[in-house]
């Protein structure tokens, strides 16, 4: 299996290269991109332990000079303080305008490395080497970069496209199963918002919860179709003037749950799973789609081993309050992406507060 997809943007087009076993060839893959000699490899201790040497050896063999900067593990380090430390490394090692920042890791590393690349010397080149399923199918593609503010997720950032997204699915072998499932939440998202055929293939699968049990052909389909869906949406609306907002399906409430649990209890993908269940229920309450469709979605989420309920200890008032601070608020109204069918969604800020509270309450107990 090897595939190259194009994110066909008018000014910032780039490839997504997907090939198992390709990590040791990364140096050769970067050579035609016309990058400068110096690469700042940004990763964390875990990913660096597994894959840092392979990437460094390949880059060095291809003639690049590599400096490694490690960020502590975890979403709670997705902060401006961590960005400052990347700048410190770049300054110390004299990273000039023609140098490149390379993200080796999950979405946390990718988002931060991209933001540092967007802002260091007003912009240096940037390469994404995603190592989680979530980063492969979503975070590494599309150019959203940034960090969290103590009061809200991803509130600080920039649109900044990479020069290449380089995916070796073999690295998923070491990914903890919980993180694999988190990535599957974004895959299910593409099925619900864009690709009914992908959704049906996921429904038909015997296993979706671990990389070891999933059919390798299905994993290929998942990577290619998810990246294609994201590339299609981003090509039509790079800076989220309209359509791109659909990629936030499940994220509105998901971010609130993730943030209120301190990014420790619920990870990003789990938050999205819970958010999709809630959005599905809002869709039913507002007559946008029917209970049967919502049940198909929720069954797929449950089959993947993802959570489907909001933790009981979270107060409804706190959740509603944090929704008001979300980036997706427009003119004071919370904007929701709600499903109209498997494969289609609509964007609305017309969700009555009472309906929202009822659905949150229902999602805290067993789902219907
Ligand atoms: P993550 O980056 O925190 O990685 C999860 C864990 O897996 C980490 O502990 C990491 O060290 C470990 N890990 C990574 N690759 C591994 C591997 N191959 N083997 C073993 N361990 C490995 O989590 P994530 O789910 O990849 O990313 C979540 C982040 O992505 C959030 O901050 C979210 O906001 C962001 N995100 C951004 C976009 C975007 O468009 N920019 C889209 C979706 C999510
Ligand atoms: N993950 C949402 C987006 O990239 O727009």
XYZ file of C-alpha atoms and ligand atoms in Angstrom:
417
model
C 0.000 0.000 0.000
C 1.338 3.417 -0.901
C -0.659 6.502 -1.748
C 0.078 10.137 -2.417
C -2.775 12.610 -2.006
C -2.537 16.279 -2.936
C -3.868 19.068 -0.736
C -4.499 21.301 -3.690
C -4.410 24.824 -2.269
C -3.832 27.735 -4.638
C -0.721 29.015 -2.847
C 0.282 26.339 -0.391
C -0.288 22.985 -2.120
C 1.431 19.942 -0.663
C 1.401 16.155 -0.664
C 0.284 13.651 1.930
C 2.509 10.594 1.405
C 1.184 7.392 2.979
C 3.415 4.292 2.857
C 4.027 1.541 5.430
C 7.682 1.128 6.361
C 8.647 4.481 4.836
C 10.041 6.204 7.943
C 13.683 5.212 7.233
C 13.326 6.885 3.805
C 12.236 10.275 5.110
C 15.544 11.947 4.263
C 15.177 10.979 0.609
C 11.545 12.154 0.609
C 12.510 15.609 1.900
C 15.387 16.142 -0.552
C 13.266 17.303 -3.546
C 11.405 19.874 -1.405
C 14.271 22.375 -1.619
C 14.564 22.805 2.141
C 17.583 24.415 3.774
C 20.216 22.290 5.492
C 19.032 22.641 9.091
C 16.079 20.780 10.581
C 14.686 21.269 14.085
C 13.100 17.938 14.943
C 10.418 18.547 17.574
C 9.081 15.522 19.434
C 8.524 14.174 22.925
C 10.349 11.601 25.025
C 8.042 8.687 24.076
C 7.979 9.174 20.322
C 11.656 10.108 20.247
C 12.513 6.853 22.015
C 10.719 4.787 19.373
C 11.388 6.716 16.179
C 13.809 9.592 16.792
C 16.957 7.707 15.789
C 15.398 6.332 12.590
C 14.377 9.831 11.490
C 17.665 11.470 12.529
C 19.753 8.799 10.774
C 17.742 9.101 7.569
C 17.865 12.910 7.581
C 21.589 12.963 8.339
C 22.300 10.435 5.581
C 20.433 12.735 3.179
C 22.726 15.628 4.162
C 20.521 17.481 6.681
C 21.841 18.841 9.961
C 19.389 17.870 12.732
C 18.824 19.434 16.151
C 16.292 17.713 18.433
C 13.945 19.594 20.768
C 11.791 17.538 23.139
C 8.574 18.801 24.737
C 7.183 17.118 27.877
C 4.451 14.567 27.150
C 0.843 15.674 27.301
C -1.845 18.108 26.222
C -1.201 20.209 29.331
C 2.147 21.220 27.830
C 0.446 22.567 24.692
C 1.174 26.092 25.890
C 2.906 29.302 24.900
C 5.577 28.410 27.438
C 6.479 25.295 25.401
C 6.578 27.430 22.243
C 8.980 29.814 23.992
C 11.285 26.855 24.645
C 11.194 25.857 20.954
C 12.205 29.438 20.102
C 15.038 29.185 22.665
C 16.373 26.055 20.909
C 16.021 27.698 17.504
C 17.917 30.748 18.724
C 20.607 28.735 20.462
C 21.232 26.648 17.351
C 20.957 29.608 14.959
C 17.945 28.485 12.960
C 17.664 30.919 10.064
C 14.851 31.688 7.607
C 15.698 28.811 5.274
C 15.581 26.171 8.003
C 12.774 23.682 8.652
C 10.839 22.575 11.720
C 9.774 18.925 11.607
C 7.035 17.592 13.907
C 7.504 13.955 14.888
C 4.569 12.995 17.086
C 0.854 13.248 17.647
C -1.415 16.246 17.277
C 0.010 18.013 20.325
C 3.518 18.035 18.859
C 2.238 18.804 15.351
C 0.068 21.757 16.425
C 2.880 23.278 18.506
C 5.646 22.702 15.967
C 3.485 24.245 13.245
C 2.747 27.297 15.375
C 6.430 27.718 16.230
C 7.286 27.377 12.511
C 4.612 29.925 11.576
C 6.021 32.504 13.958
C 9.790 31.909 14.178
C 11.399 34.608 12.034
C 7.849 35.218 10.674
C 7.742 31.743 9.176
C 10.088 28.868 8.412
C 9.301 25.679 6.508
C 7.427 22.945 8.281
C 7.028 19.170 7.801
C 4.518 16.929 9.563
C 5.421 13.343 10.478
C 2.315 12.260 12.419
C 2.681 9.220 14.665
C -0.846 8.852 16.094
C -3.886 7.795 14.076
C -5.580 11.055 15.065
C -2.704 13.150 13.759
C -2.486 11.066 10.547
C -6.143 11.454 9.638
C -6.751 14.950 10.948
C -4.305 17.128 12.897
C -1.363 16.956 10.463
C -3.460 17.942 7.432
C -4.957 21.370 6.824
C -2.615 23.816 8.518
C -4.352 24.550 11.812
C -1.580 25.120 14.324
C -1.613 26.508 17.845
C -1.687 26.122 21.595
C -4.236 26.195 24.387
C -5.084 29.177 26.591
C -5.665 28.286 30.266
C -9.341 29.139 29.692
C -9.895 27.364 26.410
C -8.496 24.925 23.916
C -6.607 26.014 20.795
C -7.516 29.664 21.384
C -4.098 30.847 20.163
C -2.891 29.817 16.734
C -2.289 30.361 13.051
C -3.208 28.774 9.754
C 0.131 27.536 8.466
C 0.410 24.719 5.945
C 3.206 22.133 6.017
C 5.392 21.414 2.982
C 4.701 17.683 3.326
C 2.728 15.281 5.495
C 4.696 12.047 5.719
C 2.757 9.059 7.081
C 4.240 5.669 7.914
C 1.295 3.660 9.324
C 3.701 1.065 10.781
C 4.431 3.453 13.669
C 0.892 2.818 14.904
C 2.134 -0.559 16.208
C 3.493 1.140 19.334
C 0.532 3.468 19.846
C -1.439 2.665 23.025
C -4.879 1.223 22.107
C -6.641 4.119 23.841
C -4.883 6.563 21.514
C -5.749 4.423 18.487
C -9.406 4.559 19.460
C -9.132 8.338 19.906
C -8.047 8.574 16.262
C -10.971 6.389 15.238
C -13.294 9.077 16.640
C -12.073 11.492 13.951
C -12.418 8.742 11.329
C -16.042 8.148 12.354
C -16.473 11.935 12.162
C -15.524 11.887 8.456
C -18.035 9.099 7.907
C -20.841 11.115 9.483
C -20.041 14.531 7.993
C -18.785 13.624 4.514
C -18.314 10.034 3.460
C -21.278 7.668 3.936
C -19.368 4.941 2.116
C -16.525 5.113 4.659
C -19.144 4.976 7.425
C -20.653 1.817 5.919
C -17.235 0.169 5.660
C -16.583 0.948 9.321
C -19.985 -0.462 10.266
C -19.203 -3.669 8.381
C -15.835 -4.171 10.093
C -15.442 -6.898 12.684
C -12.857 -4.921 14.698
C -12.045 -1.227 14.938
C -10.552 -0.870 18.380
C -6.888 -1.836 17.982
C -4.339 -1.577 15.200
C -3.466 -5.247 15.758
C -7.003 -6.501 15.076
C -8.119 -4.126 12.331
C -8.005 -5.465 8.780
C -4.887 -3.908 7.127
C -6.890 -3.168 3.959
C -9.458 -1.311 6.055
C -6.675 0.662 7.771
C -5.466 1.743 4.330
C -9.000 2.779 3.395
C -9.330 4.693 6.662
C -6.104 6.638 6.142
C -6.702 7.425 2.480
C -10.391 8.323 2.703
C -10.000 10.366 5.885
C -7.054 12.348 4.501
C -8.972 12.756 1.221
C -12.038 14.069 3.055
C -9.950 16.543 4.998
C -8.021 17.627 1.879
C -11.308 18.113 -0.045
C -12.794 20.302 2.678
C -9.621 22.329 3.263
C -9.151 22.874 -0.481
C -12.594 24.466 -0.630
C -12.203 26.560 2.522
C -8.637 26.822 3.813
C -9.322 29.430 6.523
C -12.700 28.293 7.799
C -14.821 30.976 6.194
C -17.690 28.477 6.031
C -17.508 24.815 4.975
C -14.407 23.917 6.998
C -16.370 24.384 10.208
C -17.996 20.992 9.520
C -14.693 19.390 10.563
C -15.555 20.581 14.056
C -18.424 18.097 14.263
C -18.482 16.749 17.827
C -15.799 19.222 18.857
C -17.972 21.945 20.389
C -19.060 19.920 23.395
C -16.028 17.633 23.085
C -13.612 20.507 23.731
C -15.663 21.593 26.740
C -15.558 18.099 28.270
C -11.860 17.718 27.473
C -10.973 21.068 28.959
C -13.185 20.759 32.066
C -11.565 17.423 32.891
C -8.145 19.100 32.764
C -7.084 17.234 29.572
C -6.376 14.245 31.834
C -9.556 12.177 32.165
C -10.874 12.543 28.612
C -8.503 12.869 25.643
C -9.290 14.788 22.444
C -10.702 11.858 20.461
C -12.801 10.699 23.405
C -14.163 14.231 23.766
C -15.071 14.220 20.067
C -16.834 10.848 20.467
C -18.927 12.189 23.350
C -19.553 15.404 21.413
C -20.781 13.453 18.370
C -23.242 11.513 20.517
C -24.536 14.794 21.966
C -24.698 16.420 18.514
C -26.605 13.368 17.267
C -29.138 13.815 20.066
C -29.460 17.532 19.309
C -30.056 16.546 15.680
C -32.891 14.248 16.768
C -34.433 16.860 19.088
C -34.325 19.480 16.311
C -35.751 17.022 13.726
C -32.662 17.219 11.540
C -32.199 13.452 11.392
C -33.934 10.472 12.915
C -33.321 8.246 15.925
C -32.293 5.310 13.705
C -29.449 7.323 12.163
C -28.340 8.555 15.584
C -28.338 4.977 16.849
C -26.181 3.845 13.903
C -23.668 6.552 14.766
C -23.679 5.770 18.495
C -23.361 2.019 17.852
C -20.264 2.621 15.710
C -18.731 4.814 18.420
C -19.480 2.155 21.056
C -18.104 -0.653 18.841
C -14.835 1.262 18.642
C -14.658 1.260 22.442
C -15.047 5.029 22.713
C -17.024 6.719 25.499
C -20.585 7.788 24.713
C -21.527 9.658 27.882
C -20.489 12.915 29.526
C -18.805 12.275 32.908
C -21.438 12.697 35.615
C -19.238 14.865 37.830
C -19.241 17.725 35.293
C -21.792 20.444 36.078
C -24.117 21.406 33.218
C -23.636 25.106 34.051
C -19.843 24.746 33.716
C -20.211 22.999 30.368
C -22.556 25.683 29.025
C -20.244 28.406 30.332
C -17.211 26.948 28.585
C -19.183 26.567 25.345
C -19.683 30.344 25.412
C -15.898 30.835 25.349
C -15.361 28.465 22.429
C -13.820 29.790 19.205
C -16.934 28.603 17.433
C -19.133 31.204 19.155
C -20.432 33.761 16.632
C -22.145 36.981 17.740
C -22.615 35.383 21.165
C -24.369 32.249 19.807
C -22.770 28.844 20.146
C -22.367 27.380 16.683
C -23.067 23.664 16.349
C -22.396 21.261 13.516
C -25.400 18.943 13.477
C -26.033 15.837 11.375
C -28.798 15.701 8.775
C -27.953 12.191 7.499
C -25.062 9.742 7.606
C -22.635 11.628 5.337
C -24.110 15.141 5.702
C -24.228 17.913 8.319
C -25.484 21.452 8.702
C -24.064 24.416 10.617
C -26.426 26.211 12.984
C -26.400 28.678 15.843
C -30.120 28.098 16.450
C -29.918 25.602 19.302
C -32.203 26.708 22.152
C -30.384 26.802 25.507
C -33.076 24.596 27.069
C -32.618 21.907 24.387
C -28.868 22.001 24.902
C -29.234 21.540 28.661
C -31.714 18.666 28.211
C -29.354 16.861 25.852
C -26.325 17.378 28.110
C -28.326 15.968 31.025
C -29.441 12.971 28.965
C -25.837 12.368 27.855
C -24.727 12.198 31.477
C -26.841 9.156 32.131
C -27.265 6.062 29.978
C -28.029 6.965 26.380
C -31.385 5.883 24.982
P -1.088 13.384 21.433
O -0.307 14.194 20.493
O -1.192 13.854 22.838
O -0.503 11.900 21.448
C -1.091 10.948 22.293
C -0.058 10.133 23.042
O 0.491 9.166 22.168
C 1.119 10.930 23.589
O 1.423 10.463 24.871
C 2.248 10.582 22.634
O 3.493 10.660 23.247
C 1.921 9.155 22.266
N 2.381 8.714 20.958
C 2.336 9.392 19.808
N 2.700 8.605 18.777
C 3.033 7.414 19.310
C 3.472 6.171 18.757
N 3.566 5.983 17.450
N 3.734 5.162 19.599
C 3.559 5.321 20.947
N 3.112 6.439 21.531
C 2.854 7.466 20.711
O -2.577 13.159 20.939
P -3.277 13.202 19.500
O -4.560 12.542 19.707
O -2.386 12.767 18.416
O -3.509 14.763 19.243
C -4.406 15.509 19.994
C -4.135 16.947 19.718
O -4.339 17.223 18.343
C -5.021 17.895 20.487
O -4.236 18.906 21.049
C -5.946 18.461 19.429
O -6.375 19.770 19.728
C -5.079 18.423 18.227
N -5.807 18.387 16.956
C -5.480 19.288 16.007
C -6.115 19.272 14.790
C -5.705 20.232 13.717
O -6.401 20.330 12.713
N -4.601 20.906 13.872
C -7.123 18.333 14.538
C -7.440 17.425 15.530
C -6.770 17.456 16.743
N -9.897 19.696 13.017
C -10.631 20.793 12.461
C -9.983 21.436 11.296
O -8.897 21.092 10.912
O -10.520 22.342 10.727
